Tab-separated table of C-alpha atoms in Angstrom:
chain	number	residue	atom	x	y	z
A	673	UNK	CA	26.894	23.521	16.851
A	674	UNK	CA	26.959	23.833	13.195
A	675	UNK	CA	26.725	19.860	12.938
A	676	UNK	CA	23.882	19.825	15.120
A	677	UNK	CA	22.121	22.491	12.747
A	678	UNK	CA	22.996	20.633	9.795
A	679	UNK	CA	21.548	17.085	11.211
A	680	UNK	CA	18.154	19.262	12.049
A	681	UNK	CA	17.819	20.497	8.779
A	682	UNK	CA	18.175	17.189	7.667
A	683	UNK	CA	15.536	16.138	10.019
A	684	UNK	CA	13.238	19.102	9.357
A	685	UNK	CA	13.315	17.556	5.333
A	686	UNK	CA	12.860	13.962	6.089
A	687	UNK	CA	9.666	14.720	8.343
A	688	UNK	CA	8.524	17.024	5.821
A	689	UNK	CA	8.519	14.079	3.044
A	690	UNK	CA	7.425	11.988	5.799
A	691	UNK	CA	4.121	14.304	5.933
A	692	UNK	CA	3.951	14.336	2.317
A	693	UNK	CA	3.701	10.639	2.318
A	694	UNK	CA	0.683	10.870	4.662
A	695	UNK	CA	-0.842	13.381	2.246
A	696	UNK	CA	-0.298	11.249	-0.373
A	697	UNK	CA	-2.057	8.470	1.561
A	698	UNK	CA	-5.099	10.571	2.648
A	699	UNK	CA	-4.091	9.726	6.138
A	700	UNK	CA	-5.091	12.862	8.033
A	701	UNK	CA	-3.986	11.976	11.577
A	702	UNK	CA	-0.161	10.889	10.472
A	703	UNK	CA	-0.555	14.448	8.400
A	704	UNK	CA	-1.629	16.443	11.578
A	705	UNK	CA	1.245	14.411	13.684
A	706	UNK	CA	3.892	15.003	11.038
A	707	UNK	CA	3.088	18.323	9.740
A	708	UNK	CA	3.262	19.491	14.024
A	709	UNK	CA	6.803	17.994	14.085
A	710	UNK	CA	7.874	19.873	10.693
A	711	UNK	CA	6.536	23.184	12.278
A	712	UNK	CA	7.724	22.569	15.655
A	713	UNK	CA	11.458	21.856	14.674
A	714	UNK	CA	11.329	24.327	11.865
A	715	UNK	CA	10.656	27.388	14.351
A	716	UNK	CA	13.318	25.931	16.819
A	717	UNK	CA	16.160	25.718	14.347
A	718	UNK	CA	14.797	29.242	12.934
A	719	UNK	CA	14.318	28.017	9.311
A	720	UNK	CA	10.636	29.142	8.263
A	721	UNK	CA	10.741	28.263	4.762
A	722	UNK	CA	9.931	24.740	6.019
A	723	UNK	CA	7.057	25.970	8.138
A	724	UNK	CA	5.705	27.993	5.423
A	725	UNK	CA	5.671	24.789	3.229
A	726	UNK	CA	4.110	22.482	5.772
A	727	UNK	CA	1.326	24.443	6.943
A	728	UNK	CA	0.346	24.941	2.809
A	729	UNK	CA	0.881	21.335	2.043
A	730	UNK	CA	-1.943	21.032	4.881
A	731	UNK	CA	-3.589	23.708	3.394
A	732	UNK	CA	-4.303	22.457	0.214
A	733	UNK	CA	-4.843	18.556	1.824
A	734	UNK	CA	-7.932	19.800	3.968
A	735	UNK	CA	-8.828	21.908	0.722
A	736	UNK	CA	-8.470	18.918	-1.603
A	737	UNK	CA	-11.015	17.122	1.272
A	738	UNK	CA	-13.509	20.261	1.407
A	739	UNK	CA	-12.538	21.211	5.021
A	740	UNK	CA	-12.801	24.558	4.206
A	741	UNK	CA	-11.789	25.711	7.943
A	742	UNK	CA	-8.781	23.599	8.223
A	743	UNK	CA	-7.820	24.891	4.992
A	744	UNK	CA	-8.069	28.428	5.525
A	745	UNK	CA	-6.590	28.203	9.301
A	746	UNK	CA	-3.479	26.304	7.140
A	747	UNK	CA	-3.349	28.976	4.158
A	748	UNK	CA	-3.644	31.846	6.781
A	749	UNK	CA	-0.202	30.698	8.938
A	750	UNK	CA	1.122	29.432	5.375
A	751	UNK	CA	0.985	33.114	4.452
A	752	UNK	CA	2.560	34.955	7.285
A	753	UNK	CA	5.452	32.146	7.466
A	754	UNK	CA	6.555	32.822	3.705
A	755	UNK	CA	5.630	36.497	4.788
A	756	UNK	CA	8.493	36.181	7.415
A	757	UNK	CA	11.032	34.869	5.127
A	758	UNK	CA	10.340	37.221	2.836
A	759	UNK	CA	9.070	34.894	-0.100
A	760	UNK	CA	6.656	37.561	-1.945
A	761	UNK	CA	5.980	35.200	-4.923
A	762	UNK	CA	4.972	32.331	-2.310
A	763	UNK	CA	2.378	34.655	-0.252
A	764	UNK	CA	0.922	35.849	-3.450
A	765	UNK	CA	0.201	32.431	-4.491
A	766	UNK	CA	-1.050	31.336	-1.619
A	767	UNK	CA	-3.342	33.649	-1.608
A	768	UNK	CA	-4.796	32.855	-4.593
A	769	UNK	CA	-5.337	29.942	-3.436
A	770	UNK	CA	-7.283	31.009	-0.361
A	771	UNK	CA	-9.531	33.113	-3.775
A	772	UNK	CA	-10.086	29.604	-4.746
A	773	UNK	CA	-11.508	28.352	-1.814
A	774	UNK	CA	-13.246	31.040	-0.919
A	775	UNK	CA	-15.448	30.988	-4.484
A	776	UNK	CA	-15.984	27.453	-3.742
A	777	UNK	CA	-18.019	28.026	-0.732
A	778	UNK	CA	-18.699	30.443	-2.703
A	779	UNK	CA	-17.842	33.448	-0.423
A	780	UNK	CA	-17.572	36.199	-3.037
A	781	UNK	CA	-16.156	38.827	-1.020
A	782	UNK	CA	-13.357	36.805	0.543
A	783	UNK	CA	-12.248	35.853	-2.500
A	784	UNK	CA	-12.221	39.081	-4.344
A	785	UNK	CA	-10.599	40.130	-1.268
A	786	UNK	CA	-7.515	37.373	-1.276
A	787	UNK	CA	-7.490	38.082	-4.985
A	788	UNK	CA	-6.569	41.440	-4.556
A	789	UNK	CA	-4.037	41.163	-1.595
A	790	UNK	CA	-2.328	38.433	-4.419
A	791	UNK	CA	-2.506	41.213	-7.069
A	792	UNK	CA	-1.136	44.092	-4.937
A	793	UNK	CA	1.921	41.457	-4.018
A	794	UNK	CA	2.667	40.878	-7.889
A	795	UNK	CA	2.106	44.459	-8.851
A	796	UNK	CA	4.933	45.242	-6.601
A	797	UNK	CA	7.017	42.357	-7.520
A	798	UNK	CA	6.388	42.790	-11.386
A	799	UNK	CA	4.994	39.502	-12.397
A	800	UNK	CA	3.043	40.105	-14.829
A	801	UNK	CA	1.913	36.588	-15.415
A	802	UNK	CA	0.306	35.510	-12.024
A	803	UNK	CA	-1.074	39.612	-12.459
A	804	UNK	CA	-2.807	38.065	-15.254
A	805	UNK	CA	-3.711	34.908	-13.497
A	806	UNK	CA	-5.631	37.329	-10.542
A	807	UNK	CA	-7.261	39.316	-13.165
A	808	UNK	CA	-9.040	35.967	-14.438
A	809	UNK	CA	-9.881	34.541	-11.507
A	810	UNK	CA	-11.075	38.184	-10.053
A	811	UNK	CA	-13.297	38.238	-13.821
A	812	UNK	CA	-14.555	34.879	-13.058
A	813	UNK	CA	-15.688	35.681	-9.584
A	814	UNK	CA	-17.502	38.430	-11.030
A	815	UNK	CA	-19.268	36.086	-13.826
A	816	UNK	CA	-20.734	33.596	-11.223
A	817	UNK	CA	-22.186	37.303	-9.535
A	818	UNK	CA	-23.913	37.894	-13.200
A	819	UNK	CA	-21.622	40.846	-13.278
A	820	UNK	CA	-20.310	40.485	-16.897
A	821	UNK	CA	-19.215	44.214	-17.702
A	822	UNK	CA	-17.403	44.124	-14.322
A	823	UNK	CA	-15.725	40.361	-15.229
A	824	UNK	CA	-15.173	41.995	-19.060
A	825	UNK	CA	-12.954	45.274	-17.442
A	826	UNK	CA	-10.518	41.975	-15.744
A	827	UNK	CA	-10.368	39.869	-18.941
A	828	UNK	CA	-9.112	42.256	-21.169
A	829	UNK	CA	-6.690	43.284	-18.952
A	830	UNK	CA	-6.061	40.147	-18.205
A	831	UNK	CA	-5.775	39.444	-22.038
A	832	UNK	CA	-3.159	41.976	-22.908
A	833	UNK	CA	-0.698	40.976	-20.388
A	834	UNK	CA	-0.789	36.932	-21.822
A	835	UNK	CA	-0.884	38.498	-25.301
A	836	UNK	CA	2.478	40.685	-24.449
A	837	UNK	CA	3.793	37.261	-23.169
A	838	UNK	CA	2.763	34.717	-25.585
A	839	UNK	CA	0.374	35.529	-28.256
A	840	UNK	CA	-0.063	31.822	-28.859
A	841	UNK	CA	-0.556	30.257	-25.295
A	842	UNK	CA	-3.009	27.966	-23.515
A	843	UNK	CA	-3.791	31.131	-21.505
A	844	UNK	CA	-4.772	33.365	-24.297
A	845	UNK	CA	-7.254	30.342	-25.522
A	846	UNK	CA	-8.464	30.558	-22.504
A	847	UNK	CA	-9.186	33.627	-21.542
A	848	UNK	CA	-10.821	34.334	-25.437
A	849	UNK	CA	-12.904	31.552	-24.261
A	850	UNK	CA	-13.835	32.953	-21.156
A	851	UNK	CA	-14.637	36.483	-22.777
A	852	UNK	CA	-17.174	34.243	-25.580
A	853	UNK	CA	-19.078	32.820	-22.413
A	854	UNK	CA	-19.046	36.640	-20.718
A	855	UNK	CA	-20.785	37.680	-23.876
A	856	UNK	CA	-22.810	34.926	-23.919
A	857	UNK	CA	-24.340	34.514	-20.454
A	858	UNK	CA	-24.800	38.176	-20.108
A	859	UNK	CA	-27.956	39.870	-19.570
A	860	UNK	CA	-30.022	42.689	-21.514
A	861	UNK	CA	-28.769	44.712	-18.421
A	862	UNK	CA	-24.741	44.052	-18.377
A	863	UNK	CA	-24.805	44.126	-22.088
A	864	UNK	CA	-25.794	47.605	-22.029
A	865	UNK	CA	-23.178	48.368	-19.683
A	866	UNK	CA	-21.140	47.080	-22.121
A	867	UNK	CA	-22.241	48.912	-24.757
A	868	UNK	CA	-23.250	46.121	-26.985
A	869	UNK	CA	-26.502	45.986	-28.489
A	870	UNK	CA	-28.514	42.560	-27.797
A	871	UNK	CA	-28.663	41.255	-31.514
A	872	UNK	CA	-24.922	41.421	-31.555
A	873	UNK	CA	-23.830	39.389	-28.791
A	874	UNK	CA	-24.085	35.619	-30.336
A	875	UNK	CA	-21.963	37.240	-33.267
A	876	UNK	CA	-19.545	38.105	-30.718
A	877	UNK	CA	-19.714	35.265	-28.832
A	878	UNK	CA	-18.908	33.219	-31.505
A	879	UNK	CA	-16.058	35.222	-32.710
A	880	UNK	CA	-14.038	34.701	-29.533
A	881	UNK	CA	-14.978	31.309	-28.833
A	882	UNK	CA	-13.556	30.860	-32.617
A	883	UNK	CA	-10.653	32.740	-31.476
A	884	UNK	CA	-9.908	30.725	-28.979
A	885	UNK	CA	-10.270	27.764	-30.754
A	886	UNK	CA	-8.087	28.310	-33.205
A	887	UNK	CA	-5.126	29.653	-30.697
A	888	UNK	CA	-5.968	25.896	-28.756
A	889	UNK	CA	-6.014	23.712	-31.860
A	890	UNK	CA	-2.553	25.376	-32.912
A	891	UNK	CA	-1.284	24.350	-29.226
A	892	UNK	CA	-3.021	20.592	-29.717
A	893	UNK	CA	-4.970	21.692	-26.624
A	894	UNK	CA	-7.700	19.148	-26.507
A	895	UNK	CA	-9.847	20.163	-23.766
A	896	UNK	CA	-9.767	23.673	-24.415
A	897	UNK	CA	-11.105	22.805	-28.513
A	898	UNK	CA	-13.017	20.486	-26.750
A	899	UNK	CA	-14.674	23.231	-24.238
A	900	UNK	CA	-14.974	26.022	-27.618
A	901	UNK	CA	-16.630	23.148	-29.672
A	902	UNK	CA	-19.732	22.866	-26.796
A	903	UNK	CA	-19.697	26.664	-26.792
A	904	UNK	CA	-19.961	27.000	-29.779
A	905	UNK	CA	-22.549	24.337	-29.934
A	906	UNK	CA	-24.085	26.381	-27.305
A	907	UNK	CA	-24.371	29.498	-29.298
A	908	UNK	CA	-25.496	27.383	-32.805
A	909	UNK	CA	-28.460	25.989	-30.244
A	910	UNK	CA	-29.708	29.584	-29.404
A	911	UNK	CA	-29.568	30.793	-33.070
A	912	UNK	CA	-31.822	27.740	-33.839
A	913	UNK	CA	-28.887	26.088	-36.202
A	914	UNK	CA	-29.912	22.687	-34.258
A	915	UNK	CA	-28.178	20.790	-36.864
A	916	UNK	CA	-24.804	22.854	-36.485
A	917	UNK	CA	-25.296	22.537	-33.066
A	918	UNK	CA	-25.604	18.879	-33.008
A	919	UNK	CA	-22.294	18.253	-34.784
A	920	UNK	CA	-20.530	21.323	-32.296
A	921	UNK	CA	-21.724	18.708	-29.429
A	922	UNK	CA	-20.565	15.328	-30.858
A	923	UNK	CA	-17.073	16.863	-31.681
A	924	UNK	CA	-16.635	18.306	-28.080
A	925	UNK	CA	-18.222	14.744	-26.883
A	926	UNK	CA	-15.246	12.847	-29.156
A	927	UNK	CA	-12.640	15.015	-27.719
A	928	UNK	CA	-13.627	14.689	-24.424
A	929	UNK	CA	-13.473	11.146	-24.812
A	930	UNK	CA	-10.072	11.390	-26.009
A	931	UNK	CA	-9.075	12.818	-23.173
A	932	UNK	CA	-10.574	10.152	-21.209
A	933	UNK	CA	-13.201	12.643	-19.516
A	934	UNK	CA	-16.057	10.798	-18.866
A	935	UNK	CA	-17.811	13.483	-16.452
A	936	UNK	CA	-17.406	16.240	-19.422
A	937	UNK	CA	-18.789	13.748	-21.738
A	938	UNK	CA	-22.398	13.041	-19.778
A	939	UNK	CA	-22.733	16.712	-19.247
A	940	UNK	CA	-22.798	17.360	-22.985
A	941	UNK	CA	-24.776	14.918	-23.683
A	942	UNK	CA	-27.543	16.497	-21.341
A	943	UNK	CA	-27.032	19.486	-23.136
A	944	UNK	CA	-28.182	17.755	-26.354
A	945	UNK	CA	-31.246	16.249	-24.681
């Protein structure tokens, strides 16, 4: 009996890299067949860590290929199989991943809603870093709603946790970065909410987006100096320093280049023109 267990765990791995193959190969009907016979063998032999992993893997295929109700169907059973073997960390990121492809719809309640479920999950496990990661993606969500004192409240906390971790990391860049844009986009309204008066926001803007800059070129993080340099641009263009602004541009254009990406590139370009 124990041999026969031990051959369909075998099995159960082989069909699973079998599936991953057909991912790999875009080939959605060998993914549907393979993924089935991961699932089906997985639940017979009781062993729902390979479940869980086969319905995300399909998850995040269909995702990948914008089939936004194949993907949720897949991160929905994904979530109660690593729910059943009791992997917290797995739900939590799964959900976060459902956040994801919820905003890309965008359906803003949904995915402040998975958001939270993954932040309630890591506030109970202690992880402070994927706490973090919920707290920017929740600030974000709140930023494409023009809700910038609401997305400010998330970055900051989302801020101090990174900065507790790793004062110098790609994430603190980041998030600075995101906190210059907050200030940035936001309106007479939010910025009164945030108690900042209107003639000081481009000063503050700039002052994180310089942050952040400086954390990223210390890290040799090219597309995040290469994102701060068109910000930056961005904020030169609206104080009327055209010139400054110009140069901003053609630095973020060179680094973008660098990294070899071309779409980045054309979209700074119409932001000269």
């Amino acid at each position: 009996n124990q041999i026969i267990q031990r051959n369909d765990s075998t099995k159960v791995k082989i069909l699973l890299e079998l599936s991953r193959q057909y991912i790999n190969m875009n080939n959605t009907d060998k993914v549907e067949e393979f993924t089935d016979k991961v699932i089906d063998l997985a639940h017979k032999i009781d062993q729902k860590k390979f479940s869980a992993t086969a319905y995300y893997r399909r998850a995040a295929f269909y995702h990948g290929n914008s089939n936004h109700q194949k993907a949720e169907e897949n991160y929905l059973m994904a979530i109660n199989e690593y729910a059943a073997v009791n992997n917290l960390d797995r739900v939590g990121g799964t959900y976060i991943d459902l956040g994801k492809l919820y905003a890309s719809i965008p359906d803003y309640a949904k995915a402040l809603e998975a958001n939270q479920k993954a932040l309630a999950i890591y506030e109970k496990t202690n992880n402070e870093r994927d706490r973090a990661r919920c707290y920017t993606n929740i600030s974000d969500i709140y930023q494409d709603l023009g809700q910038q004192s609401q997305a400010l409240v998330y970055l900051k906390m989302a801020l101090k946790l990174f900065n507790k971790k790793d004062e110098r990391s790609s994430e603190v860049a980041l998030v600075y970065h995101m906190i210059g844009r907050n200030y940035l986009e936001a309106s007479a309204a939010e910025l009164a909410k945030m108690n900042v008066r209107s003639s000081d926001k481009l000063r503050l803007a700039l002052d994180h987006f310089s942050k952040s800059l400086k954390t990223a070129e210390a890290l040799e993080d090219r597309k995040i100096v290469a994102s701060n340099m068109r910000s930056i641009g961005n904020v030169y263009n609206e104080l009327g320093s055209k010139e400054f602004a110009l140069n901003s541009y053609l630095k973020s254009v060179d680094l973008s280049k660098k990294e070899d990406d071309k779409r980045s590139g054309s979209v700074l370009y119409g932001l000269i023109l």
